[in-house]
Short mmCIF file of C-alpha atoms and ligand atoms in Angstrom, two decimals:
data_model
loop_
_atom_site.label_atom_id
_atom_site.label_comp_id
_atom_site.label_asym_id
_atom_site.label_seq_id
_atom_site.Cartn_x
_atom_site.Cartn_y
_atom_site.Cartn_z
CA MET Z 1 -5.78 3.76 9.67
CA PHE Z 2 -2.61 5.15 8.09
CA ASN Z 3 -3.36 8.72 9.18
CA ARG Z 4 0.25 9.76 9.54
CA PHE Z 5 1.01 8.42 6.08
CA LYS Z 6 -1.75 10.49 4.49
CA GLU Z 7 -0.68 13.56 6.45
CA ARG Z 8 2.92 13.12 5.38
CA LEU Z 9 2.02 12.79 1.66
CA LYS Z 10 0.33 16.18 1.65
CA GLY Z 11 3.70 17.96 1.55
CA PHE Z 12 4.69 16.17 -1.62
CA LYS Z 13 1.35 16.80 -3.32
CA GLU Z 14 1.54 20.50 -2.47
CA ALA Z 15 5.12 20.76 -3.69
CA VAL Z 16 4.20 19.34 -7.11
CA SER Z 17 1.08 21.50 -7.37
CA THR Z 18 3.06 24.63 -6.56
CA LYS Z 19 5.64 23.73 -9.19
CA ILE Z 20 2.98 23.20 -11.85
CA GLN Z 21 1.33 26.49 -10.90
CA GLU Z 22 4.61 28.41 -11.10
CA LYS Z 23 5.47 26.96 -14.46
CA GLY Z 24 2.00 27.66 -15.77
CA GLU Z 25 2.28 31.29 -14.75
CA ALA Z 26 5.67 31.62 -16.40
CA GLU Z 27 4.36 30.09 -19.62
CA ALA Z 28 1.30 32.31 -19.55
CA LYS Z 29 3.47 35.41 -19.13
CA LYS Z 30 5.48 34.37 -22.15
CA ALA Z 31 2.28 33.86 -24.11
CA GLU Z 32 0.96 37.23 -22.97
CA ALA Z 33 4.15 38.99 -24.04
CA LYS Z 34 3.90 37.34 -27.45
CA THR Z 35 0.25 38.34 -27.87
CA ALA Z 36 0.99 41.94 -26.86
CA GLU Z 37 3.89 42.05 -29.32
CA GLY Z 38 1.69 40.77 -32.12
CA THR Z 39 -1.11 43.31 -31.55
CA LYS Z 40 1.12 46.35 -31.01
CA PRO Z 41 1.39 47.43 -34.67
CA ALA Z 42 -2.35 47.01 -35.07
CA LEU Z 43 -2.99 49.21 -32.05
CA GLU Z 44 -0.61 51.87 -33.32
CA LYS Z 45 -2.31 51.75 -36.68
CA SER Z 46 -5.73 52.21 -35.16
CA ALA Z 47 -4.42 55.06 -33.01
CA ALA Z 48 -3.13 56.74 -36.14
CA VAL Z 49 -6.50 56.28 -37.76
CA VAL Z 50 -8.17 57.83 -34.73
CA ALA Z 51 -5.77 60.78 -34.82
CA LYS Z 52 -6.37 61.28 -38.53
CA THR Z 53 -10.11 61.18 -38.12
CA ALA Z 54 -9.84 63.65 -35.24
CA GLU Z 55 -8.44 66.20 -37.65
CA SER Z 56 -11.54 66.14 -39.86
CA GLU Z 57 -14.25 64.98 -37.47
CA PRO Z 58 -15.11 65.78 -33.85
CA LEU Z 59 -13.81 63.11 -31.43
CA PRO Z 60 -16.34 60.50 -30.37
CA GLU Z 61 -16.95 61.01 -26.65
CA ASN Z 62 -15.98 57.54 -25.43
CA ASN Z 63 -12.72 57.02 -27.28
CA ALA Z 64 -10.34 57.19 -24.29
CA SER Z 65 -12.29 54.64 -22.23
CA GLY Z 66 -12.50 52.40 -25.33
CA ALA Z 67 -8.70 52.04 -25.37
CA ALA Z 68 -8.72 51.20 -21.66
CA LYS Z 69 -11.30 48.50 -22.34
CA THR Z 70 -9.03 46.89 -24.95
CA LYS Z 71 -6.17 46.82 -22.44
CA GLN Z 72 -8.44 45.27 -19.83
CA SER Z 73 -9.54 42.45 -22.09
CA PHE Z 74 -5.90 41.59 -22.78
CA ARG Z 75 -5.34 41.21 -19.04
CA SER Z 76 -8.22 38.87 -18.47
CA ARG Z 77 -7.21 36.83 -21.47
CA ALA Z 78 -3.71 36.47 -20.06
CA LYS Z 79 -5.17 35.41 -16.75
CA SER Z 80 -7.20 32.65 -18.30
CA LEU Z 81 -4.11 31.63 -20.25
CA ILE Z 82 -2.40 30.66 -16.98
CA PHE Z 83 -5.13 28.19 -16.26
CA GLU Z 84 -5.21 26.71 -19.72
CA GLN Z 85 -1.47 26.52 -20.02
CA GLU Z 86 0.03 23.12 -20.75
CA VAL Z 87 2.93 22.53 -18.42
CA VAL Z 88 5.71 20.04 -18.94
CA LEU Z 89 7.64 19.07 -15.83
CA ASP Z 90 11.30 18.20 -16.16
CA GLU Z 91 13.55 16.38 -13.72
CA LYS Z 92 14.85 19.62 -12.21
CA ASP Z 93 11.32 20.75 -11.35
CA LEU Z 94 10.73 17.53 -9.47
CA THR Z 95 13.95 17.37 -7.45
CA ASP Z 96 12.47 19.06 -4.38
CA PRO Z 97 9.02 17.43 -4.49
CA LEU Z 98 10.54 13.97 -4.98
CA TRP Z 99 12.89 14.52 -2.07
CA GLU Z 100 9.84 15.47 -0.05
CA LEU Z 101 8.14 12.23 -1.19
CA GLU Z 102 11.11 10.06 -0.30
CA MET Z 103 11.27 11.59 3.18
CA ALA Z 104 7.53 11.04 3.62
CA LEU Z 105 7.87 7.39 2.66
CA LEU Z 106 10.90 6.76 4.87
CA GLU Z 107 9.27 8.46 7.85
CA SER Z 108 6.26 6.23 7.25
CA ASP Z 109 8.54 3.20 7.71
CA VAL Z 110 8.61 2.28 4.06
CA ALA Z 111 11.82 0.28 3.54
CA LEU Z 112 14.53 2.21 1.67
CA PRO Z 113 14.63 0.11 -1.52
CA VAL Z 114 10.84 0.25 -1.71
CA ALA Z 115 10.80 4.02 -1.17
CA GLU Z 116 13.36 4.40 -3.94
CA THR Z 117 11.32 2.22 -6.28
CA ILE Z 118 8.20 4.27 -5.62
CA VAL Z 119 10.00 7.60 -6.07
CA ALA Z 120 11.54 6.45 -9.37
CA SER Z 121 8.14 5.34 -10.59
CA VAL Z 122 6.41 8.60 -9.59
CA LYS Z 123 9.17 10.53 -11.36
CA ASP Z 124 8.61 8.41 -14.46
CA GLU Z 125 4.91 9.18 -14.34
CA LEU Z 126 5.34 12.93 -13.98
CA VAL Z 127 8.40 13.90 -16.04
CA GLY Z 128 7.88 15.00 -19.59
CA ARG Z 129 4.18 14.38 -19.79
CA LYS Z 130 2.02 17.28 -20.82
CA LYS Z 131 -0.04 18.33 -17.86
CA LYS Z 132 -2.98 20.65 -18.20
CA ILE Z 133 -2.67 23.06 -15.37
CA ARG Z 134 -5.26 23.89 -12.75
CA ALA Z 135 -8.25 21.66 -13.24
CA ASP Z 136 -6.51 18.37 -12.69
CA THR Z 137 -3.33 19.24 -10.81
CA GLY Z 138 -4.35 17.28 -7.73
CA GLU Z 139 -5.51 14.36 -9.79
CA ILE Z 140 -2.24 14.15 -11.71
CA VAL Z 141 -0.24 13.79 -8.51
CA GLU Z 142 -2.76 11.40 -6.98
CA GLU Z 143 -2.76 9.28 -10.11
CA ALA Z 144 1.05 9.11 -10.22
CA LEU Z 145 1.18 8.05 -6.58
CA ARG Z 146 -1.61 5.56 -6.99
CA SER Z 147 -0.13 3.81 -9.98
CA SER Z 148 3.35 3.72 -8.42
CA LEU Z 149 2.07 2.26 -5.15
CA TYR Z 150 -0.13 -0.17 -7.05
CA LYS Z 151 2.90 -1.55 -8.88
CA VAL Z 152 4.67 -2.25 -5.59
CA LEU Z 153 1.60 -3.67 -3.85
CA SER Z 154 0.58 -6.00 -6.64
CA GLU Z 155 4.08 -7.31 -7.39
CA ASN Z 156 3.67 -10.78 -5.84
CA TYR Z 157 -0.09 -11.00 -5.82
CA PHE Z 158 -1.41 -14.45 -4.93
CA ASP Z 159 -5.03 -15.53 -4.79
CA VAL Z 160 -5.25 -17.58 -1.61
CA ASP Z 161 -8.91 -18.52 -2.23
CA GLU Z 162 -8.07 -19.96 -5.61
CA PHE Z 163 -5.06 -21.78 -4.18
CA ILE Z 164 -7.08 -23.47 -1.45
CA ALA Z 165 -9.89 -24.35 -3.82
CA LYS Z 166 -7.50 -26.11 -6.21
CA ALA Z 167 -5.07 -27.67 -3.72
CA GLU Z 168 -5.18 -31.31 -2.77
CA LYS Z 169 -6.92 -31.80 0.58
CA PRO Z 170 -6.16 -31.53 3.37
CA VAL Z 171 -4.38 -28.22 2.73
CA LYS Z 172 -1.66 -27.86 5.36
CA ILE Z 173 -1.03 -24.33 6.58
CA VAL Z 174 1.56 -23.54 9.27
CA PHE Z 175 1.78 -20.14 10.94
CA VAL Z 176 5.10 -18.81 12.27
CA GLY Z 177 6.51 -15.58 13.65
CA VAL Z 178 7.64 -13.83 16.82
CA ASN Z 179 5.66 -13.73 20.06
CA GLY Z 180 2.54 -11.63 20.49
CA THR Z 181 2.14 -10.55 16.87
CA GLY Z 182 -1.22 -12.27 16.42
CA LYS Z 183 -0.51 -15.78 15.12
CA THR Z 184 -3.10 -17.59 17.21
CA THR Z 185 -5.72 -14.88 16.67
CA SER Z 186 -5.05 -14.96 12.92
CA ILE Z 187 -5.44 -18.74 12.86
CA ALA Z 188 -8.85 -18.36 14.47
CA LYS Z 189 -9.79 -15.64 11.95
CA VAL Z 190 -8.62 -17.73 8.99
CA ALA Z 191 -10.53 -20.73 10.40
CA LYS Z 192 -13.70 -18.64 10.42
CA TYR Z 193 -12.95 -17.19 6.99
CA LEU Z 194 -12.57 -20.67 5.47
CA LYS Z 195 -15.39 -22.24 7.46
CA ASP Z 196 -17.71 -19.54 6.10
CA GLN Z 197 -16.74 -20.72 2.62
CA GLY Z 198 -17.80 -24.23 3.49
CA TYR Z 199 -14.43 -25.80 4.24
CA SER Z 200 -13.99 -28.19 7.17
CA ILE Z 201 -11.17 -27.18 9.47
CA VAL Z 202 -8.77 -28.86 11.89
CA LEU Z 203 -6.63 -26.75 14.23
CA ALA Z 204 -3.28 -28.00 15.54
CA ALA Z 205 -2.10 -26.81 18.96
CA GLY Z 206 1.52 -26.54 17.87
CA ASP Z 207 2.56 -23.89 20.38
CA THR Z 208 3.90 -26.35 22.95
CA PHE Z 209 6.26 -23.77 24.38
CA ARG Z 210 4.27 -21.00 26.02
CA ALA Z 211 2.15 -21.69 29.11
CA GLY Z 212 -1.52 -21.29 28.33
CA ALA Z 213 -1.05 -21.44 24.56
CA VAL Z 214 -3.02 -24.70 24.16
CA GLU Z 215 -5.87 -23.37 26.31
CA GLN Z 216 -5.95 -20.18 24.22
CA ILE Z 217 -6.39 -21.98 20.91
CA GLU Z 218 -8.85 -24.38 22.55
CA VAL Z 219 -11.12 -21.43 23.38
CA HIS Z 220 -11.07 -20.42 19.71
CA ALA Z 221 -11.75 -23.99 18.58
CA ASN Z 222 -14.75 -24.17 20.89
CA ASN Z 223 -16.07 -20.75 19.84
CA LEU Z 224 -15.76 -21.63 16.17
CA GLU Z 225 -16.88 -25.23 16.63
CA VAL Z 226 -13.90 -26.73 14.85
CA LYS Z 227 -11.76 -29.74 15.76
CA LEU Z 228 -8.54 -29.13 17.72
CA VAL Z 229 -5.74 -31.69 17.80
CA LYS Z 230 -3.47 -31.30 20.86
CA HIS Z 231 -1.04 -33.42 22.79
CA LYS Z 232 -1.24 -33.84 26.52
CA ASP Z 233 2.09 -32.56 27.85
CA GLY Z 234 3.57 -33.04 24.38
CA LYS Z 235 6.66 -30.97 23.69
CA ASP Z 236 7.17 -31.72 20.02
CA PRO Z 237 5.15 -29.38 17.78
CA ALA Z 238 6.08 -31.34 14.65
CA ALA Z 239 4.41 -34.44 16.16
CA VAL Z 240 1.24 -32.50 17.11
CA ILE Z 241 0.89 -30.99 13.66
CA PHE Z 242 1.66 -34.32 12.00
CA ASP Z 243 -1.17 -35.91 14.02
CA ALA Z 244 -3.54 -33.12 13.06
CA VAL Z 245 -2.80 -33.82 9.40
CA GLU Z 246 -3.39 -37.55 9.93
CA TYR Z 247 -6.69 -36.74 11.65
CA ALA Z 248 -7.73 -34.53 8.72
CA LYS Z 249 -6.87 -37.25 6.22
CA ALA Z 250 -8.79 -39.90 8.15
CA HIS Z 251 -11.85 -37.66 8.57
CA HIS Z 252 -11.75 -35.99 5.14
CA ARG Z 253 -11.24 -32.49 6.48
CA ASP Z 254 -10.23 -29.78 4.02
CA VAL Z 255 -7.76 -27.57 5.83
CA VAL Z 256 -5.30 -27.93 8.73
CA LEU Z 257 -4.27 -24.69 10.42
CA ALA Z 258 -1.25 -25.18 12.67
CA ASP Z 259 -0.20 -22.86 15.48
CA THR Z 260 3.44 -22.65 16.55
CA ALA Z 261 5.35 -20.98 19.38
CA GLY Z 262 6.60 -17.45 18.91
CA ARG Z 263 10.29 -17.31 18.11
CA LEU Z 264 13.01 -14.85 17.22
CA HIS Z 265 15.13 -15.57 14.19
CA THR Z 266 18.17 -15.33 16.52
CA ASN Z 267 17.00 -18.29 18.64
CA VAL Z 268 18.88 -21.15 17.02
CA ASN Z 269 17.04 -23.94 18.86
CA LEU Z 270 13.60 -22.64 18.02
CA MET Z 271 14.58 -21.93 14.42
CA ASP Z 272 15.82 -25.54 14.15
CA GLN Z 273 12.52 -26.68 15.62
CA MET Z 274 10.70 -24.70 12.93
CA LYS Z 275 12.82 -26.33 10.23
CA LYS Z 276 11.92 -29.73 11.66
CA ILE Z 277 8.20 -28.86 11.52
CA VAL Z 278 8.60 -27.94 7.86
CA ARG Z 279 10.53 -31.15 7.11
CA VAL Z 280 8.00 -33.38 8.85
CA VAL Z 281 4.74 -31.68 7.87
CA LYS Z 282 5.69 -30.31 4.43
CA PRO Z 283 3.16 -27.48 4.66
CA ASP Z 284 1.41 -26.27 1.51
CA LEU Z 285 1.67 -22.78 2.91
CA LEU Z 286 4.14 -21.55 5.50
CA ILE Z 287 2.76 -18.22 6.58
CA PHE Z 288 4.78 -15.61 8.43
CA VAL Z 289 2.68 -13.47 10.78
CA ASP Z 290 3.76 -10.07 12.04
CA GLU Z 291 2.19 -6.83 13.15
CA ALA Z 292 1.99 -3.76 10.90
CA ILE Z 293 2.67 -1.46 13.85
CA ALA Z 294 6.20 -2.90 14.10
CA GLY Z 295 7.00 -1.10 10.83
CA ASN Z 296 10.52 -1.76 9.57
CA ASP Z 297 11.10 -4.36 12.29
CA ALA Z 298 8.28 -6.50 10.92
CA VAL Z 299 9.70 -6.25 7.40
CA GLU Z 300 13.20 -7.13 8.60
CA ARG Z 301 11.91 -10.13 10.57
CA ALA Z 302 9.98 -11.36 7.55
CA ARG Z 303 13.14 -11.13 5.49
CA LEU Z 304 15.15 -13.10 8.07
CA PHE Z 305 12.51 -15.81 8.54
CA ASN Z 306 12.24 -16.17 4.79
CA GLU Z 307 15.99 -16.58 4.62
CA ALA Z 308 15.97 -19.32 7.27
CA VAL Z 309 13.01 -21.22 5.81
CA PRO Z 310 11.33 -19.97 2.65
CA ILE Z 311 7.86 -18.68 3.54
CA ASN Z 312 4.95 -18.63 1.08
CA GLY Z 313 3.43 -15.39 2.25
CA THR Z 314 2.65 -13.14 5.18
CA ILE Z 315 -0.26 -12.01 7.28
CA LEU Z 316 0.10 -8.49 8.58
CA THR Z 317 -1.93 -7.95 11.75
CA LYS Z 318 -2.99 -4.83 13.65
CA THR Z 319 -3.22 -2.65 10.52
CA ASP Z 320 -6.23 -1.07 12.27
CA ALA Z 321 -3.78 0.40 14.79
CA ASP Z 322 -1.10 1.36 12.26
CA ALA Z 323 -0.70 5.03 11.39
CA LYS Z 324 2.23 4.68 9.01
CA GLY Z 325 1.52 1.96 6.49
CA GLY Z 326 5.19 1.29 5.74
CA ALA Z 327 5.19 -2.40 6.62
CA ALA Z 328 2.13 -3.11 4.51
CA ILE Z 329 3.72 -1.29 1.57
CA SER Z 330 7.16 -2.88 1.90
CA ILE Z 331 6.86 -6.43 3.17
CA SER Z 332 6.00 -8.15 -0.09
CA HIS Z 333 8.61 -6.29 -2.14
CA ILE Z 334 11.34 -7.09 0.39
CA THR Z 335 10.50 -10.78 0.86
CA GLY Z 336 9.39 -11.42 -2.70
CA LYS Z 337 6.37 -13.18 -1.19
CA PRO Z 338 2.73 -12.08 -1.23
CA VAL Z 339 0.73 -10.60 1.62
CA LEU Z 340 -2.22 -12.96 2.03
CA PHE Z 341 -4.36 -11.30 4.67
CA LEU Z 342 -4.47 -8.16 6.78
CA GLY Z 343 -5.68 -8.18 10.37
CA VAL Z 344 -7.95 -5.22 11.05
CA GLY Z 345 -9.15 -5.83 14.61
CA GLN Z 346 -9.44 -8.30 17.45
CA ASP Z 347 -12.61 -10.13 16.47
CA TYR Z 348 -13.00 -13.13 14.20
CA PRO Z 349 -14.38 -11.24 11.19
CA ASP Z 350 -11.56 -8.66 11.38
CA LEU Z 351 -9.57 -10.24 8.60
CA VAL Z 352 -9.29 -8.89 5.07
CA LYS Z 353 -8.00 -10.88 2.14
CA PHE Z 354 -5.18 -8.84 0.66
CA GLU Z 355 -6.14 -6.89 -2.43
CA PRO Z 356 -3.89 -4.05 -3.65
CA ASP Z 357 -6.87 -1.78 -4.36
CA TRP Z 358 -8.34 -2.23 -0.90
CA LEU Z 359 -5.07 -1.18 0.68
CA LEU Z 360 -4.53 1.66 -1.79
CA ASP Z 361 -7.95 3.11 -1.00
CA ARG Z 362 -7.01 3.18 2.66
CA LEU Z 363 -3.52 4.54 2.12
CA LEU Z 364 -4.60 7.37 -0.17
CA GLY Z 365 -8.27 7.82 0.69
CA SER Z 366 -9.59 10.51 2.98
N1 GDP R 401 -5.98 -4.47 17.03
C1 GDP R 401 -5.63 -5.69 16.66
N2 GDP R 401 -5.19 -6.59 17.57
C2 GDP R 401 -4.86 -7.83 17.15
C3 GDP R 401 -4.93 -8.19 15.79
N3 GDP R 401 -4.51 -9.47 15.70
C4 GDP R 401 -4.18 -9.87 16.94
N4 GDP R 401 -4.39 -8.89 17.84
C5 GDP R 401 -4.14 -8.93 19.29
O1 GDP R 401 -2.77 -9.18 19.54
C6 GDP R 401 -2.61 -9.86 20.76
C7 GDP R 401 -1.69 -11.08 20.59
O2 GDP R 401 -2.35 -12.03 19.75
P1 GDP R 401 -1.97 -13.56 19.74
O3 GDP R 401 -2.81 -14.17 18.68
O4 GDP R 401 -2.08 -14.15 21.09
O5 GDP R 401 -0.44 -13.49 19.29
P2 GDP R 401 0.60 -14.70 19.12
O6 GDP R 401 1.47 -14.67 20.33
O7 GDP R 401 1.37 -14.36 17.89
O8 GDP R 401 -0.16 -15.96 18.98
C8 GDP R 401 -4.01 -10.24 21.22
O9 GDP R 401 -4.41 -9.34 22.23
C9 GDP R 401 -4.86 -10.06 19.96
O10 GDP R 401 -6.20 -9.73 20.25
C10 GDP R 401 -5.39 -7.20 14.84
O11 GDP R 401 -5.48 -7.42 13.60
N5 GDP R 401 -5.72 -5.98 15.34
MG1 MG R 402 0.00 -17.71 20.05
#
């Protein structure tokens, strides 16, 4: 998961570390020069004393090597000074590393405005703060990255568990998105997720477009032992979902999860159909589903869907197969809507409720 992202961040981390090291050395040299300057008169004085004593007394045998020893101890003190040096980074120091970071983010499919936000925040974290060199160099960079990514990831945080617990029942949730991204699979995963919490579930076979779609969701309904509402030869998804809601009301079921056909935002007819579903069903949550591996395309589609009909949040699937991480980092910032779940595999339990820390650990962890 996110291996390319981690790989790509290494360059930035190294660039900052090198900069801190260089500055520390320069500062230490300055300090060494100052120390040497300060002790020079004292050394001369002691040399004069030695010379004077030599006139009256025989020279102690070890005098020459004693002077060498003094010189040596200065050197090792200077060396340790490099490591203890406090380094302050200014904007100029960070120009190259931050460029490196921006490139890393863009190549990882992080959307441009999001990459710029992260870079500005990392710069803010690093510029002007006193940094103790050596011991915590790596940590400083890691911490700056972590807190900057955290800000972006937690921007629109939404607790879906709390929402469902408090919402009037049945909670109506409609899933939309393009074909093959994992809508139906995600519905099955969410059904299991909620069923495990004790909620009663009704599925709606609202993909009336694709051949085999009803059979596919029926298999999930049977596996999970939940009710499926479908229409025989029905072609109106709004009517199917409406009936599922009526069924849930009549039978006191907690949550309706409605499937829909895959559609592109450019398909006017299918986008109108989606608007009709929203008008008729008035979902509590309209969830956009897309796959993390689509990178910027997924983010752009989310933006366009949200423009056509305001979504409440997204589910990002196939993060288990995503090396870059860009979509997961960007999608919430770009749409202004929260990520609710991440798909992490093909089985029912492979669903993770979105938590910024969980994602951060995977983006930055080893
Ligand atoms: N690796 C992986 N595959 C997934 C994930 N979610 C869905 N898939 C697969 O994606 C394919 C399309 O899923 P489907 O639910 O039919 O997509 P839909 O057309 O949007 O309904 C299937 O083979 C799923 O098993 C996920 O989180 N990880
Ligand atoms: Mg489907």
